[in-house]
Short mmCIF file of C-alpha atoms in Angstrom, two decimals:
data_model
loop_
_atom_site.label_atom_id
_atom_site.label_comp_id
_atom_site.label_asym_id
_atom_site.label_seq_id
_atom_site.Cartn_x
_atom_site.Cartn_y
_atom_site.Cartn_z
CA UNK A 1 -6.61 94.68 -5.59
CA UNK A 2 -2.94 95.56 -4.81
CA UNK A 3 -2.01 93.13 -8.08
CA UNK A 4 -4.60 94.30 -10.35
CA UNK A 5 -2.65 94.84 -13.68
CA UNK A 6 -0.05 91.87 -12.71
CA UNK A 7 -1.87 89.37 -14.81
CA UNK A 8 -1.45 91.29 -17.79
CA UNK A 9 0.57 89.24 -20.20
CA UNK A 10 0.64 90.78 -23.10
CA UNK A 11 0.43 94.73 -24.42
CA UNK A 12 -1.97 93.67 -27.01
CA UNK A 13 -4.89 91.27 -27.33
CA UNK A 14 -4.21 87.46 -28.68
CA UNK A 15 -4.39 87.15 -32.54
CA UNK A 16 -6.33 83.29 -33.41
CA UNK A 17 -2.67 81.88 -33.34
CA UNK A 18 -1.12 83.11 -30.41
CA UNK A 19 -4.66 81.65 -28.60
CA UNK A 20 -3.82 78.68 -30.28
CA UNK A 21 0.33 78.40 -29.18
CA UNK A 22 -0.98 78.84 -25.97
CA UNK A 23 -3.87 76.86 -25.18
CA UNK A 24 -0.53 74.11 -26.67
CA UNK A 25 1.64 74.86 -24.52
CA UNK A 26 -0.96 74.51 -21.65
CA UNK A 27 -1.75 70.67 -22.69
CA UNK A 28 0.21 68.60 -20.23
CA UNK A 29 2.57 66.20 -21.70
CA UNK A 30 1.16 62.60 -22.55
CA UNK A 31 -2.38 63.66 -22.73
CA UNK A 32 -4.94 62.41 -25.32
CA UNK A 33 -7.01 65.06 -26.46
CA UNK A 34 -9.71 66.03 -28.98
CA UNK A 35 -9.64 69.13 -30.87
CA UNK A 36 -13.13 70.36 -32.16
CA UNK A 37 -13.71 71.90 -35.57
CA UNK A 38 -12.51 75.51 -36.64
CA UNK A 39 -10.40 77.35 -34.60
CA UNK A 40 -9.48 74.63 -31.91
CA UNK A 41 -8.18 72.62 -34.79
CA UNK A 42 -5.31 75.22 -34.92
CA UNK A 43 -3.82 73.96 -31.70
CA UNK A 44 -2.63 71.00 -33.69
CA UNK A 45 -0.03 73.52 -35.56
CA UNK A 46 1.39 74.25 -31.96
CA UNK A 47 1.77 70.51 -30.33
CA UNK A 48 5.67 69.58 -29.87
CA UNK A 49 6.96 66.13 -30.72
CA UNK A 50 7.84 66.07 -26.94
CA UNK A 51 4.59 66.93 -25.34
CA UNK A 52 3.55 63.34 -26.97
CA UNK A 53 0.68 64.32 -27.10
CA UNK A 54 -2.05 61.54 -28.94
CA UNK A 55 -4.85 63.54 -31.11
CA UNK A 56 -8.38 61.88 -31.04
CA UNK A 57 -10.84 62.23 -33.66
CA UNK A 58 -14.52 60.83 -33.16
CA UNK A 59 -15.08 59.67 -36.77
CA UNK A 60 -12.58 56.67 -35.30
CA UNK A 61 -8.78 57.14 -34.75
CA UNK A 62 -6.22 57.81 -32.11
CA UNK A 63 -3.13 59.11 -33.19
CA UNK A 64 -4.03 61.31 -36.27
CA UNK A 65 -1.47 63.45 -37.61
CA UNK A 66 -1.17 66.49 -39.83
CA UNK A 67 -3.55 67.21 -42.50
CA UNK A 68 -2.63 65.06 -45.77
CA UNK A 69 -1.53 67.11 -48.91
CA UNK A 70 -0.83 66.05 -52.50
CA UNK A 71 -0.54 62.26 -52.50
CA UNK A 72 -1.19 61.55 -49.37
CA UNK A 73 -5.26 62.66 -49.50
CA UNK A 74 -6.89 59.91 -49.02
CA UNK A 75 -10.83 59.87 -48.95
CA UNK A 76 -11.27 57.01 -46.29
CA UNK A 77 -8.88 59.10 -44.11
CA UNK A 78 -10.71 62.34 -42.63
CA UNK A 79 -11.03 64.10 -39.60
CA UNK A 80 -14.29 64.97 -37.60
CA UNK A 81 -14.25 67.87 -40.11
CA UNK A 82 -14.24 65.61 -43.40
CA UNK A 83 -10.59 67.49 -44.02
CA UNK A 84 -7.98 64.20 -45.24
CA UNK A 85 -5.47 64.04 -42.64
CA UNK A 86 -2.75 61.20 -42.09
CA UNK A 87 -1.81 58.81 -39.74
CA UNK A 88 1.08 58.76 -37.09
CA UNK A 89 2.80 55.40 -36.24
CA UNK A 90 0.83 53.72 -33.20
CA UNK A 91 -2.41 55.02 -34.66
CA UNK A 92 -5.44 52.93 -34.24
CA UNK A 93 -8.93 53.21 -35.90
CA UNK A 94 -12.44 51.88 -34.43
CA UNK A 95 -15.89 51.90 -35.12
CA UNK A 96 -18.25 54.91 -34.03
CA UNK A 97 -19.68 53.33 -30.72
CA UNK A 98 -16.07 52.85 -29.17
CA UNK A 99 -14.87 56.22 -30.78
CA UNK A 100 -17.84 57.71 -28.26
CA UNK A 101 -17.37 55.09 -25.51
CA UNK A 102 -13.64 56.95 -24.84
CA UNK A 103 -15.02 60.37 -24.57
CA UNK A 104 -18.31 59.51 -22.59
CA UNK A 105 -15.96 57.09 -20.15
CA UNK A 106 -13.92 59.76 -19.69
CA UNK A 107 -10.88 58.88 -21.20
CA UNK A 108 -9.63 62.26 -22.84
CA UNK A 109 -8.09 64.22 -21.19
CA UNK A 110 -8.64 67.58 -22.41
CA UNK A 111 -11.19 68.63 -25.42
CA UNK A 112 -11.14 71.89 -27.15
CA UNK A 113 -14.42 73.38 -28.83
CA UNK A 114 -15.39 76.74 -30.03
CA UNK A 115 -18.28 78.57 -28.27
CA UNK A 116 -21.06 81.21 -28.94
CA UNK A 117 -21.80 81.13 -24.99
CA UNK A 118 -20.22 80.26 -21.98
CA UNK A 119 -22.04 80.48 -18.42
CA UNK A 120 -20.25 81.77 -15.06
CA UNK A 121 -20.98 77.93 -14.36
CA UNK A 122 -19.24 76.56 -16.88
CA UNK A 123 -22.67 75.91 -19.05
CA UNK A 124 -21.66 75.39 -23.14
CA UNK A 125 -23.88 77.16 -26.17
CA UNK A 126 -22.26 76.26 -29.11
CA UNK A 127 -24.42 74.31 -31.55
CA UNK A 128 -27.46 76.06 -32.11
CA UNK A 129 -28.54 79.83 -32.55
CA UNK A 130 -31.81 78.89 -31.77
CA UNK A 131 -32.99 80.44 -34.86
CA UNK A 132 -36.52 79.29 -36.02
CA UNK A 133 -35.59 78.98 -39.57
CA UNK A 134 -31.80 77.21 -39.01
CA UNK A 135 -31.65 73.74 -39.16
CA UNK A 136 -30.55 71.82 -35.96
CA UNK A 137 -27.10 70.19 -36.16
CA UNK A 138 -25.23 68.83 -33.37
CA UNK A 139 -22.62 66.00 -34.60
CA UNK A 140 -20.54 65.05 -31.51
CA UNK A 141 -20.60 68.44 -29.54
CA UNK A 142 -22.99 67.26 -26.23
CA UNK A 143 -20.57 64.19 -26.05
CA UNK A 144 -17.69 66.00 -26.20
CA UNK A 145 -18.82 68.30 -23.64
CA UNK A 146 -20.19 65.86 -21.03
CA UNK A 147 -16.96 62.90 -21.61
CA UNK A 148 -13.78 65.09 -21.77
CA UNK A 149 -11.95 65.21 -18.40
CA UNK A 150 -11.45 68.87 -18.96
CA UNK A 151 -13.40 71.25 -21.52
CA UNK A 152 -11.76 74.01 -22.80
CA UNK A 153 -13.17 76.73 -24.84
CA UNK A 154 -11.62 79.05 -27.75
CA UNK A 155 -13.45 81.92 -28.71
CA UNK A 156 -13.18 86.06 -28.73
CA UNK A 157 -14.47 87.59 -25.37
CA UNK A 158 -17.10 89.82 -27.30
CA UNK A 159 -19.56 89.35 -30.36
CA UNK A 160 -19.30 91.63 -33.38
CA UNK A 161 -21.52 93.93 -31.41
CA UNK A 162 -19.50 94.02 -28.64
CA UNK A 163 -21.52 91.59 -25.87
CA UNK A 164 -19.73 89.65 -24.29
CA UNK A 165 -19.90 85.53 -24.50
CA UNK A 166 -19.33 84.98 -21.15
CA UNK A 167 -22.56 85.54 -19.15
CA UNK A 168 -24.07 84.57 -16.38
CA UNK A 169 -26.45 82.28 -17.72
CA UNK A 170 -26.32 80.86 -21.41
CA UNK A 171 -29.52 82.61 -23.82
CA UNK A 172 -28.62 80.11 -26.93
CA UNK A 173 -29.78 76.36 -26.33
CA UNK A 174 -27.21 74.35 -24.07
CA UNK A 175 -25.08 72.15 -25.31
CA UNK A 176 -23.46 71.01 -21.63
CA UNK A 177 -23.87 71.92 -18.25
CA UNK A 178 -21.35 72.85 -16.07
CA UNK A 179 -18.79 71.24 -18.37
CA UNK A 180 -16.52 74.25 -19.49
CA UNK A 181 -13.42 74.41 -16.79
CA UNK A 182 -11.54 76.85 -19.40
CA UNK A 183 -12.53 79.76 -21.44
CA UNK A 184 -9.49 81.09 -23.47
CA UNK A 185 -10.40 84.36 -25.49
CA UNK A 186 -8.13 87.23 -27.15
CA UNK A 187 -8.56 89.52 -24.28
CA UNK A 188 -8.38 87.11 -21.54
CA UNK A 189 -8.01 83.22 -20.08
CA UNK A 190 -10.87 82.73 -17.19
CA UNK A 191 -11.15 79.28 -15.26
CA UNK A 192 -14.31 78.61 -14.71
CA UNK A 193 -15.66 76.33 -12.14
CA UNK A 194 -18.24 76.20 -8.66
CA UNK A 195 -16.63 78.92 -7.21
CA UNK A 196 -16.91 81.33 -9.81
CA UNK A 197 -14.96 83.13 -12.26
CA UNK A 198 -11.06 83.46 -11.48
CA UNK A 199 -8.97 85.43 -14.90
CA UNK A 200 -5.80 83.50 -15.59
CA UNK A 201 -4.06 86.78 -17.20
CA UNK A 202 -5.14 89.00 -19.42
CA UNK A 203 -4.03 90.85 -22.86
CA UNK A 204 -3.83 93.92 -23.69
CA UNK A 205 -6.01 94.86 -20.78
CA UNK A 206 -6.63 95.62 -17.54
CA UNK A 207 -8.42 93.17 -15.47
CA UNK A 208 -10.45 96.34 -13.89
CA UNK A 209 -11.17 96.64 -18.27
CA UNK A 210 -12.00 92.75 -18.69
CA UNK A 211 -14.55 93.55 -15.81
CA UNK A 212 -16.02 96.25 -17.24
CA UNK A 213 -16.87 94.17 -20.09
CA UNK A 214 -18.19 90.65 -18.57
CA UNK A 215 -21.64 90.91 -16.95
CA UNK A 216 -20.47 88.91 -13.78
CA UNK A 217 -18.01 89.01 -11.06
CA UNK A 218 -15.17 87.65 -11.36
CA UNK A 219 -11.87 87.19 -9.39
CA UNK A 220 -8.20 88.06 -10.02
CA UNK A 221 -5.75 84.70 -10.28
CA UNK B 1 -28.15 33.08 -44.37
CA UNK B 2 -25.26 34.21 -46.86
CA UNK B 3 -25.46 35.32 -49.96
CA UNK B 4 -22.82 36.76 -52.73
CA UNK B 5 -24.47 38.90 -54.91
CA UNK B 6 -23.52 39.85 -58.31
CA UNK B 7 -24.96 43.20 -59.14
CA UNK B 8 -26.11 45.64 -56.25
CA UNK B 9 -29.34 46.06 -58.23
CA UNK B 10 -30.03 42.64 -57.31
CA UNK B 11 -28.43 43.03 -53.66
CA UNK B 12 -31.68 45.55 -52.51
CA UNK B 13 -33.89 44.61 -54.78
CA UNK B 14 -35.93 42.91 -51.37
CA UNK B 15 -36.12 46.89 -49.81
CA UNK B 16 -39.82 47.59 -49.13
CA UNK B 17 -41.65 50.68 -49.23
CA UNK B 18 -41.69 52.25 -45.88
CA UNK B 19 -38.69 50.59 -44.13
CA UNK B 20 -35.97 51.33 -42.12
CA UNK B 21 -32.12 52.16 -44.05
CA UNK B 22 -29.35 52.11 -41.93
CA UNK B 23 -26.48 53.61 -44.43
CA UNK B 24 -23.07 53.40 -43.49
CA UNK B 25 -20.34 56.79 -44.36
CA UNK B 26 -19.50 59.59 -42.22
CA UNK B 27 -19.12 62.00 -45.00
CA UNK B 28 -18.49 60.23 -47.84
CA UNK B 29 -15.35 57.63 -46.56
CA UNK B 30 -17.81 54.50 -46.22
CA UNK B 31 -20.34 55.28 -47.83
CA UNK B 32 -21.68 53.01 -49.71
CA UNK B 33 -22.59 55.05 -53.09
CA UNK B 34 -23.26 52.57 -55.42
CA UNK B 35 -25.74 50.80 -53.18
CA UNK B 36 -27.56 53.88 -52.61
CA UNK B 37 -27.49 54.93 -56.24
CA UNK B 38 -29.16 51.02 -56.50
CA UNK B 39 -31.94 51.46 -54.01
CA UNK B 40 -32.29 54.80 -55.58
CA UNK B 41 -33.00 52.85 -58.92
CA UNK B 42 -35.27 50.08 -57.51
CA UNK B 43 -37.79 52.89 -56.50
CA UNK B 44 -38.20 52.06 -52.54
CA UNK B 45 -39.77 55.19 -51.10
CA UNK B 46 -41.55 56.50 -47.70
CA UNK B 47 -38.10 55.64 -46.49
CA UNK B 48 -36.54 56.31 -42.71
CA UNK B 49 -32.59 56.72 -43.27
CA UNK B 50 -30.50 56.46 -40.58
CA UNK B 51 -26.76 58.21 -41.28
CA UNK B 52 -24.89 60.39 -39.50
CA UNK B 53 -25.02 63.14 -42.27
CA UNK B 54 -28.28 64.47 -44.86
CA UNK B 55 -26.72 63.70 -47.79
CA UNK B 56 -23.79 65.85 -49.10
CA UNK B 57 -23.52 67.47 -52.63
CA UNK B 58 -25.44 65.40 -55.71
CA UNK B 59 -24.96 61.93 -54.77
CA UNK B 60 -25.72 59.29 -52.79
CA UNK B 61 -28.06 60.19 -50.11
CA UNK B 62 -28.53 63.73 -51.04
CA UNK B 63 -30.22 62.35 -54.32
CA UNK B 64 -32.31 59.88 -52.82
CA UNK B 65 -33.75 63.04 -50.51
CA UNK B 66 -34.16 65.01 -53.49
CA UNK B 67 -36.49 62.75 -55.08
CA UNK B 68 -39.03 62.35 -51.77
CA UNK B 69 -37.54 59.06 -50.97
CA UNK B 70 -37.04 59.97 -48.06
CA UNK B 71 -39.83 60.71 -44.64
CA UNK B 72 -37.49 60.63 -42.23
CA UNK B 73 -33.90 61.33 -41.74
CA UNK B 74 -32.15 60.20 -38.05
CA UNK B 75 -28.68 62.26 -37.79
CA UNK B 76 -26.51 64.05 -36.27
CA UNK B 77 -25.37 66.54 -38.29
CA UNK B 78 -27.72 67.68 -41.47
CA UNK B 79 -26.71 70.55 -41.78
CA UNK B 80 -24.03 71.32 -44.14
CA UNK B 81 -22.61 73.47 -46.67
CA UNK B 82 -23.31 71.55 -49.53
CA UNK B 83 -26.71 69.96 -48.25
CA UNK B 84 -28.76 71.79 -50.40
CA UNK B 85 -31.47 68.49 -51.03
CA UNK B 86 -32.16 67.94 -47.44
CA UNK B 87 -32.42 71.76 -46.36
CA UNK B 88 -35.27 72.32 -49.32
CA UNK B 89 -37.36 69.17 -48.36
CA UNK B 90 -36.73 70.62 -44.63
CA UNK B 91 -37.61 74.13 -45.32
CA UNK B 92 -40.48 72.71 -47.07
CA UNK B 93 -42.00 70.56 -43.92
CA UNK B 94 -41.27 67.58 -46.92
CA UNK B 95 -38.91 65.57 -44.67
CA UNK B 96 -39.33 65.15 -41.06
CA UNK B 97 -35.93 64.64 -38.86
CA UNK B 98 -35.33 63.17 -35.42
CA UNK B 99 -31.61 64.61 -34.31
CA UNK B 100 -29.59 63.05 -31.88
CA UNK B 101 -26.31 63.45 -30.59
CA UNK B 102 -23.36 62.07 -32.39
CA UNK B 103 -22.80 59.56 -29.62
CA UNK B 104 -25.98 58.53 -28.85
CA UNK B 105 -26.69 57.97 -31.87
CA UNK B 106 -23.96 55.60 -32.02
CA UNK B 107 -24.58 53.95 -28.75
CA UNK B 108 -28.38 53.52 -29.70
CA UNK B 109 -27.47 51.40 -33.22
CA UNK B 110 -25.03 49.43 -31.05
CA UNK B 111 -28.05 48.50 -28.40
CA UNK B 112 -30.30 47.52 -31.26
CA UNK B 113 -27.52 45.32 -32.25
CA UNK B 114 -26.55 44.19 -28.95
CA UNK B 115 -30.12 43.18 -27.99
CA UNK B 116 -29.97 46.29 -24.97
CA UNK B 117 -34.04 47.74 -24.40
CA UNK B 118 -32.35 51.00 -23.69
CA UNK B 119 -30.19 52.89 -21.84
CA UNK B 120 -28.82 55.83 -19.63
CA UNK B 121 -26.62 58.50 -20.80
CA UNK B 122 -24.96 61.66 -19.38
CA UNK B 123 -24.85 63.00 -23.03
CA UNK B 124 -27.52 65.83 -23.53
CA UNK B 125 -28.68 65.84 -20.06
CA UNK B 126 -30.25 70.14 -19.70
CA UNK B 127 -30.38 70.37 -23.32
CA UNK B 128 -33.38 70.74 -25.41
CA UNK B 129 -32.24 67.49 -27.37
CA UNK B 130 -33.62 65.42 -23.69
CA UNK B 131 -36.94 67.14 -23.37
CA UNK B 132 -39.62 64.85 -22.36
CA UNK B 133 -36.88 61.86 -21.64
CA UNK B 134 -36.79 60.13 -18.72
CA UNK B 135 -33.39 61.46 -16.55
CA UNK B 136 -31.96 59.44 -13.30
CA UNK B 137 -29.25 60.94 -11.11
CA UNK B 138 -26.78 57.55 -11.46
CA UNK B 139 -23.23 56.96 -10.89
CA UNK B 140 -22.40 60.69 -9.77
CA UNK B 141 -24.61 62.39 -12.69
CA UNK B 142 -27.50 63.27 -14.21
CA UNK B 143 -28.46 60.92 -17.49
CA UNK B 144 -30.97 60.92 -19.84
CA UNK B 145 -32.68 57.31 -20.91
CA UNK B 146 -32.23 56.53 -24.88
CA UNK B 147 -34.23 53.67 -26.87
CA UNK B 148 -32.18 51.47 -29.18
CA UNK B 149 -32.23 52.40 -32.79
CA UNK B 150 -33.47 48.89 -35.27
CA UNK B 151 -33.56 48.71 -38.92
CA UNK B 152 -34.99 46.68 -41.73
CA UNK B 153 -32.19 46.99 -44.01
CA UNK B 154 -28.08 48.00 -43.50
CA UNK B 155 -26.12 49.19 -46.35
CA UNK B 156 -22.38 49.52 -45.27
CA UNK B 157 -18.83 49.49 -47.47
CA UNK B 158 -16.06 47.30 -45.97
CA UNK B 159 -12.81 47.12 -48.13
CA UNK B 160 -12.61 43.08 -48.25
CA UNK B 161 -15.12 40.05 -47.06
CA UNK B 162 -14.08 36.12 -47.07
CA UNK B 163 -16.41 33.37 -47.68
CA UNK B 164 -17.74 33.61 -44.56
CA UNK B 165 -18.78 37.29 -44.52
CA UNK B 166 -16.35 37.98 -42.14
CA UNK B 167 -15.27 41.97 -42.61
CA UNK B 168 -12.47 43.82 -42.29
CA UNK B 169 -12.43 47.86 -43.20
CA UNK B 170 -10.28 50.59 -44.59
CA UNK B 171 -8.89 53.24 -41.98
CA UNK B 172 -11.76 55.94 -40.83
CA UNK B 173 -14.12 54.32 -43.54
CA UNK B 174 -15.20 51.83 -40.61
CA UNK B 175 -17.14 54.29 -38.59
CA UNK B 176 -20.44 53.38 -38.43
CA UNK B 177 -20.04 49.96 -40.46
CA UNK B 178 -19.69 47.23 -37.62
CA UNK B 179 -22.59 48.76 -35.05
CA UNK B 180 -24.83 48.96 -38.02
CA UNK B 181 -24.17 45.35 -39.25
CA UNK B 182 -25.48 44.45 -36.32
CA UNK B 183 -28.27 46.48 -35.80
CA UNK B 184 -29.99 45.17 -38.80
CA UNK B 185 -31.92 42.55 -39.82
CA UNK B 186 -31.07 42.22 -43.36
CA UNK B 187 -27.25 43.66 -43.70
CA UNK B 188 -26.14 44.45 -47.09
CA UNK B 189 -22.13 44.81 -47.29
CA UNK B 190 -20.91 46.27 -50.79
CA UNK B 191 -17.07 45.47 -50.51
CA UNK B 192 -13.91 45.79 -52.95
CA UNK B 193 -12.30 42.39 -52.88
CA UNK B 194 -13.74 39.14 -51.61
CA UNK B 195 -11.04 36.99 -50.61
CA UNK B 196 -10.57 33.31 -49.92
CA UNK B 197 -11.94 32.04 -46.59
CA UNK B 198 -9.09 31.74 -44.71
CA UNK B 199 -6.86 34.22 -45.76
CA UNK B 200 -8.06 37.14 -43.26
CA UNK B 201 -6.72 36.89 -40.03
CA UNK B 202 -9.58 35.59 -37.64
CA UNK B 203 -7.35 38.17 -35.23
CA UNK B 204 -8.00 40.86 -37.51
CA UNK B 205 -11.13 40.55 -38.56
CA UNK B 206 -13.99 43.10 -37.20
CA UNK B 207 -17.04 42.46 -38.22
CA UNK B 208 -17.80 38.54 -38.37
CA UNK B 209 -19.83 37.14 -40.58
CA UNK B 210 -23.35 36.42 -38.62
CA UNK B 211 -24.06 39.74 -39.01
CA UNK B 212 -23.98 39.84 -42.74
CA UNK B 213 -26.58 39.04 -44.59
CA UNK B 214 -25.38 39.70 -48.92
CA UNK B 215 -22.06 40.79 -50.23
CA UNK B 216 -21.28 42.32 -53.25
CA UNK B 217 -18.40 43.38 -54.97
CA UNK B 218 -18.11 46.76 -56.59
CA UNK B 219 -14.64 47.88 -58.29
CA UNK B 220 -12.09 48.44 -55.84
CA UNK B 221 -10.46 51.82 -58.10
CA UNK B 222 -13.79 53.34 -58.98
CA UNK B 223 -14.62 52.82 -55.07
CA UNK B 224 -11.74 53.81 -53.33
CA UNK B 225 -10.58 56.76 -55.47
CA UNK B 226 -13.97 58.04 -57.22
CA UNK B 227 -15.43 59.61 -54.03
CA UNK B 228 -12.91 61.48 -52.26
CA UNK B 229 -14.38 63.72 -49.98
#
């Protein structure tokens, strides 16, 4: 443990938009990728004209651009979120059973959700609480999980009690099993996978401190 | 059979108590409002709905939940911020509600359509959305079996029809419209412009007129800019 604070990347831990400039910049160039609802949709902000990259949206399009303002809202043009959003050139629309044929034939390349849980095995929680009295909703999140060629995951490394999302086993109802191969948080980015946990960097931290907080072992990059 | 229909009052007037409504519209681009604000008129209840959503806000679906309309909901995604009607009757044990993933549900309107008994699917597999569903280990993964999804009735929004029936659709509006065509027996279009046979594209078009069943025309302005979402 010779290297242990030489993944530390940054003095202080990542605010919602650094997370998002640099779950960007990690997007190889050319991919086609879907960007879930909340704070994955912030990525968008942080995608350069030459990573080329092609944004998918389930409701039925490739190549959606920016979200539409003033006279460009459009109400038969919305994203998975029902926000208006426009059209690039060399966009294409389709119906809903071809939008979910290219995620579950694995097709995308990369899709980014949020999370309330992610297991040491790459296990997904993030579309029910589980709570007796909630109602169910699910939209596209198990197909997103189970199609994408890679699942990455935005969310803060602790709750607002201070427990930690990443666990060894999921408690909230699974939404995908061993699906999640990257878990990017404020405090850390962890790869997740069959051998375990390996921490990418880390901010504002310690990795000795990130393992203090996350109830499993986990390995040094 | 092919009918153009003059009013959408007259369009659903045929919808029996008790059957199956496939509505078109994820969110409100494709919805078809003003045929749901008819088959809310012509008094057709002990209804099961298929949409992706529960209704949104005071229209459309969420009204035809609101007044008990409604048994059954199949969805996706119910739950809302502004679907107040559906989370009362729900709350109340008034409504009962089959979810299913986005996807599958999808897939399983397209199978009805596509004459397919059933099928296998990765999506869901370990969740609690599988329980009690048959699962196979096939092509490298574990996948759950799904049932196709058939309706009495389909009311979907396309933005122009020809003589023939033959559809074309309006940017994300198309969603669930084609697959749901389809997966009806009685399909009931509600469209803004019905053009000359001939003058779409056959290239272009996307849904083809065997599946449709009645077309009727509903103003183009109060349809395309009334409803934003």
């Amino acid at each position: 443990m010779g290297t242990q604070t030489s993944i530390q990347t940054s003095e202080k831990p990542l605010g919602r938009d650094e997370l998002a400039q640099l779950v960007a910049r990690d997007i190889a160039p050319g991919s086609f990728v879907n960007l879930g609802i909340g704070q994955p949709t912030l990525v968008s902000n942080y995608l350069t004209e030459e990573q080329n990259i092609t944004l998918h949206t389930e409701n039925g399009m490739l190549g959606m651009g920016p979200a539409a303002e003033g006279d460009e809202i459009d109400g038969d043009l919305i994203n998975a979120g029902k926000i208006p959003v426009t059209e690039l050139p060399g966009a294409s629309y389709f119906h809903h059973a071809d939008s979910f044929a290219i995620m579950r034939g694995g097709h995308l390349d990369i899709c980014v959700l949020g999370a309330f849980q992610v297991s040491a095995t790459g296990d997904l929680a993030n579309w029910h609480t589980g709570a007796p009295d909630a109602i169910p909703a699910v939209g596209g999140a198990m197909d997103l999980a189970t199609g994408a060629k890679d699942v990455f995951v935005m969310m803060t490394l602790l709750t607002r009690e201070g427990v930690s999302k990443l666990v060894e086993q999921c408690t909230y109802p699974l939404t995908g099993v061993g699906c999640v191969t990257r878990v990017y948080t404020d405090k850390a980015v962890f790869l997740t996978g069959p051998e375990g946990v390996t921490v990418r960097e880390t901010f504002g931290c310690t990795f000795e401190e990130i393992q203090e907080l996350v109830p499993l072992p986990l390995k040094a990059a | 059979m092919l009918n153009f229909i003059d009013t959408v009052g007259e369009a659903v007037a045929g919808i029996k108590d008790g059957s199956t409504v496939m509505i078109g519209g994820f969110g409100n681009a494709g919805q078809p409002f003003e045929l749901i604000d008819a088959l809310m008129d012509c008094g057709a209840k002990d209804l099961t709905v298929v949409n992706n959503n529960a209704g949104q806000g005071d229209q459309g679906l969420a009204l035809l939940i609101k007044e008990g309309r409604v048994r059954k909901m199949i969805c996706s995604f119910p739950r809302q911020s502004d679907s107040w009607h559906f989370d009362a009757k729900y709350h109340a044990g008034e409504i009962e509600l089959e979810l299913v993933p986005q996807g599958n549900l999808a897939e399983r309107i397209r199978a009805a359509g596509a004459g397919i008994g059933g099928f296998f699917t990765p999506t869901g597999y370990g969740t609690t959305l599988a329980e009690g569903k048959e699962t196979r280990f096939l092509d490298g993964k574990w996948q759950v079996f799904e049932t196709p999804i058939h309706a009495d009735v389909a009311l979907i929004k396309a933005l122009k029809a020809d003589g023939k029936g033959n559809l074309v659709y309006r940017k994300t509006a198309r969603n669930f419209g084609p697959i749901m065509a389809a997966a009806a027996k009685n399909t009931i279009v509600q469209v803004s412009e019905i053009v000359p046979t001939g003058s779409l594209d056959p290239e272009n078009v996307v849904t083809p007129g065997i599946y449709v069943n009645s077309v009727v025309r509903v103003d183009s302005a109060a349809a395309l800019n009334g409803k934003v979402a």
